PDB file of C-alpha atoms in Angstrom:
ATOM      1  CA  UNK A  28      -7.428   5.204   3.286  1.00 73.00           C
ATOM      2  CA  UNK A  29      -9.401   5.774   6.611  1.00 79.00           C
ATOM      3  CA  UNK A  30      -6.827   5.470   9.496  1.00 83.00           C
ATOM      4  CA  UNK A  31      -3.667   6.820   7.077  1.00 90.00           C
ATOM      5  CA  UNK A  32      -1.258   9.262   7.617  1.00 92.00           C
ATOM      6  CA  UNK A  33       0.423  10.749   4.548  1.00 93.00           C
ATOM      7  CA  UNK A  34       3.906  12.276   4.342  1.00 95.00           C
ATOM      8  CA  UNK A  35       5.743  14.232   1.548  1.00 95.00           C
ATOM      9  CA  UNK A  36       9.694  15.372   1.309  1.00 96.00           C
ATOM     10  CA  UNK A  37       9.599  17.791  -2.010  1.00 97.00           C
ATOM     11  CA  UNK A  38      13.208  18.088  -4.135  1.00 97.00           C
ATOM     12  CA  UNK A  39      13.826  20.286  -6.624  1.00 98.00           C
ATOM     13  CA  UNK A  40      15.467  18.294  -9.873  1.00 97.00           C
ATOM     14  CA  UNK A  41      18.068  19.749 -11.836  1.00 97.00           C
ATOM     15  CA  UNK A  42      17.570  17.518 -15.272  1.00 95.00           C
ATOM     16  CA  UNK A  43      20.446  18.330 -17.233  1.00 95.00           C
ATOM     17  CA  UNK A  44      23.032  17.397 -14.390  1.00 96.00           C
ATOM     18  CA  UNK A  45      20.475  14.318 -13.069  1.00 94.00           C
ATOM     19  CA  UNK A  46      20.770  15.345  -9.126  1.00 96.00           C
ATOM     20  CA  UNK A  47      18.126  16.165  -6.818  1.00 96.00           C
ATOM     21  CA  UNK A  48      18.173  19.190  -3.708  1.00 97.00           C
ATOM     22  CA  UNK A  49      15.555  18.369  -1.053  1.00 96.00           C
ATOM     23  CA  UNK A  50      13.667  21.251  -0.425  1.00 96.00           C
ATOM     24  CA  UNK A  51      12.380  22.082   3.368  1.00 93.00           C
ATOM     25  CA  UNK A  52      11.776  19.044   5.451  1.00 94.00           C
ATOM     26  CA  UNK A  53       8.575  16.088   5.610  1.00 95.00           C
ATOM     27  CA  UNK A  54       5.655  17.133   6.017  1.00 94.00           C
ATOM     28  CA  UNK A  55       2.643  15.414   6.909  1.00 94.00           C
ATOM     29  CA  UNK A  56      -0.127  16.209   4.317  1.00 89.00           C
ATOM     30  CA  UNK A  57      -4.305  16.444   5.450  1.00 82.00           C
ATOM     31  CA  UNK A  58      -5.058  17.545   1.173  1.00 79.00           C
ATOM     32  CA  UNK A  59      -5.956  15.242  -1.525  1.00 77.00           C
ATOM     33  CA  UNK A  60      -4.450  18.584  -3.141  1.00 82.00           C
ATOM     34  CA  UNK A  61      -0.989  20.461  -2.859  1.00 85.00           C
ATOM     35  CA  UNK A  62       0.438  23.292  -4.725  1.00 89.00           C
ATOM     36  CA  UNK A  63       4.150  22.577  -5.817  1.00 93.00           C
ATOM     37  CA  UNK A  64       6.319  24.974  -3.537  1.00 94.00           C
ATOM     38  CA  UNK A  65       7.955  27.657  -5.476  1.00 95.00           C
ATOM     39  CA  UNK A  66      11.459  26.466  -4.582  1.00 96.00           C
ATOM     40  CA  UNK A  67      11.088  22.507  -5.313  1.00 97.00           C
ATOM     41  CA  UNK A  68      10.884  23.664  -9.217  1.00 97.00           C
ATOM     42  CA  UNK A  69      14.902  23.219  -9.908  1.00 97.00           C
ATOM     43  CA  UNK A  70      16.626  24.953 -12.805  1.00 97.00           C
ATOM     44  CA  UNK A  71      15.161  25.468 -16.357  1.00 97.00           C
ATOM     45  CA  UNK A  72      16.882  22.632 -18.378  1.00 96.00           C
ATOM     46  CA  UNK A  73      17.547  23.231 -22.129  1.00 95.00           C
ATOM     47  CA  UNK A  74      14.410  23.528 -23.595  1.00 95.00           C
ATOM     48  CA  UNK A  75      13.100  25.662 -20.787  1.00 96.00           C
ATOM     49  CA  UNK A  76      11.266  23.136 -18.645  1.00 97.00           C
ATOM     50  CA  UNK A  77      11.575  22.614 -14.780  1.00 98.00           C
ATOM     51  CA  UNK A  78      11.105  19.809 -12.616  1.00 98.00           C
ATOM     52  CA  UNK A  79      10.125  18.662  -8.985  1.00 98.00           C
ATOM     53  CA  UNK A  80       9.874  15.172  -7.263  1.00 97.00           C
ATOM     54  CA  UNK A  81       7.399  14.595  -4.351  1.00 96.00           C
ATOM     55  CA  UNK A  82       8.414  11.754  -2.215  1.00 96.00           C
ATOM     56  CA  UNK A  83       4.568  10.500  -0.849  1.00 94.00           C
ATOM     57  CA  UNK A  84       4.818   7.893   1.941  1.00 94.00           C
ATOM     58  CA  UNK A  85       1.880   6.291   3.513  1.00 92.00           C
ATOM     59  CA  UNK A  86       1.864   5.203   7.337  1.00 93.00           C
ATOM     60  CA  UNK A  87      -1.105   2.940   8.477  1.00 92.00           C
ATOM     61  CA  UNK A  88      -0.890   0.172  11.170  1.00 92.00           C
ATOM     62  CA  UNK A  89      -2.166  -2.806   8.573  1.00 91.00           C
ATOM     63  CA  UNK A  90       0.271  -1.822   5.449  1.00 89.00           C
ATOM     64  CA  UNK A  91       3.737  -1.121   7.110  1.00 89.00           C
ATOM     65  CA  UNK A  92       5.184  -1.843   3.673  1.00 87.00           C
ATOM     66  CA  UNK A  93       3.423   1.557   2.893  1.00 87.00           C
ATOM     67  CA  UNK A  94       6.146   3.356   3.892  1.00 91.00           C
ATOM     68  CA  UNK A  95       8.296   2.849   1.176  1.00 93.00           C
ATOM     69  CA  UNK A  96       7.986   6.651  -0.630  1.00 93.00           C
ATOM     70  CA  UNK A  97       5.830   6.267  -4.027  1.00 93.00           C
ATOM     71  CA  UNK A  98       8.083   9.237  -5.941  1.00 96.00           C
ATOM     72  CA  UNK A  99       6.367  11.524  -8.487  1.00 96.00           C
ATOM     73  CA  UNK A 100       8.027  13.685 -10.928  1.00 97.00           C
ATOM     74  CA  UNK A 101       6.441  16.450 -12.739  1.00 97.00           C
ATOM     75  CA  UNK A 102       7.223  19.083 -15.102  1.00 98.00           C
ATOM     76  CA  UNK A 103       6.763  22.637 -15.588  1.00 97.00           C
ATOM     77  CA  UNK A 104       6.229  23.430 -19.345  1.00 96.00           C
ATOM     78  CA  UNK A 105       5.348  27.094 -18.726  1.00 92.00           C
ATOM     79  CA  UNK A 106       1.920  26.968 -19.158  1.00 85.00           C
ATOM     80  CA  UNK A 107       1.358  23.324 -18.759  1.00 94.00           C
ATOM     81  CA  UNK A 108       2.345  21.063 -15.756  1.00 94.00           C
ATOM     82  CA  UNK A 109       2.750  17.504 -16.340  1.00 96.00           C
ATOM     83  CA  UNK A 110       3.274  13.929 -14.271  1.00 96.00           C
ATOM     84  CA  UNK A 111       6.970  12.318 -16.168  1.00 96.00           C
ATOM     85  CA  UNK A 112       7.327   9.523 -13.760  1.00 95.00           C
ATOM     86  CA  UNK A 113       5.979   7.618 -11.297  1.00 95.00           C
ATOM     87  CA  UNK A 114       7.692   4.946  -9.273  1.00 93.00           C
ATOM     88  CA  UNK A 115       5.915   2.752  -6.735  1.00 90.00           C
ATOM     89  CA  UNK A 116       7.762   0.255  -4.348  1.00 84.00           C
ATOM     90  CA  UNK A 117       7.070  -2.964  -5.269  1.00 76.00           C
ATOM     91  CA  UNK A 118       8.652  -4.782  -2.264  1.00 65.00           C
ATOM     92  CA  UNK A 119       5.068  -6.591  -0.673  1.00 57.00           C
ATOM     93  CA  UNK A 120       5.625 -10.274  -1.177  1.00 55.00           C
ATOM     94  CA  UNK A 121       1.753 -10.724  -1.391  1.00 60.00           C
ATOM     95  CA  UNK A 122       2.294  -9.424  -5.169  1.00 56.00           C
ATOM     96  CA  UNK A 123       2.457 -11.712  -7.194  1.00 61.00           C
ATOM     97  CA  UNK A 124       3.878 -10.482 -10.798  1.00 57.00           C
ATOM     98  CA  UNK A 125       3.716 -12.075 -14.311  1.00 65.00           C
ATOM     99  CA  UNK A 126       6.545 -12.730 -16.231  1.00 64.00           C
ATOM    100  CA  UNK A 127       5.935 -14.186 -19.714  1.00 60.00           C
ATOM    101  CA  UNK A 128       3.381 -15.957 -19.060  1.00 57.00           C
ATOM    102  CA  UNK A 129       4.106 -17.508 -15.454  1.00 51.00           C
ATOM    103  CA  UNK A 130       3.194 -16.014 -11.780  1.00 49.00           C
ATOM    104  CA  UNK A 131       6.316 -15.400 -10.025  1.00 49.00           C
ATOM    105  CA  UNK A 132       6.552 -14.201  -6.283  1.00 51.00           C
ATOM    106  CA  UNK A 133       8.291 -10.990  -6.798  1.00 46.00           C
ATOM    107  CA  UNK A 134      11.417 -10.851  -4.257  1.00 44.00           C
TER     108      UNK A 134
END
């Protein structure tokens, strides 16, 4: 989005005990591309995978509500890396969501 600045906090997730250690600091991000730091992978869980959460949040003057971090989780299969969960804020009372068959305003 032209005018956007993007910022990312990377945590390294430890799966079997469900807790997260934030790894460095924010940073702001200029890539449509990052490579995973080394140290946000957190400990091999039992069947050998890893995982990291990046923390994205979005700063432009006409979406304040932006802000809220979208968090990504990924996993490191070895060979394979893939996305296990995405969670966007949902907090922008212009959305309007359906549930079962009506519009609500979503609060």
């Amino acid at each position: 989005q032209p005018g956007a600045i993007y910022k990312m906090q990377w945590s390294a997730l430890n799966n079997l005990q469900n807790e997260e250690q934030p790894v460095g600091g924010e940073i702001e991000v200029n890539e449509m591309r990052l490579a995973v730091p080394q140290s946000a992978w957190g400990p091999k869980d039992d069947v050998n995978y890893r995982y990291a959460v990046a923390r994205i949040r979005t700063f432009h003057p006409d979406y304040p509500h932006w802000q809220e971090p979208l968090v990504l989780t990924l996993r490191d299969k070895g060979e394979k890396f893939d996305v296990v969960g995405i969670e966007r804020p949902r907090k922008n009372a212009k959305v309007k969501m359906k549930k079962k068959g009506k519009n609500t305003d979503q609060k």
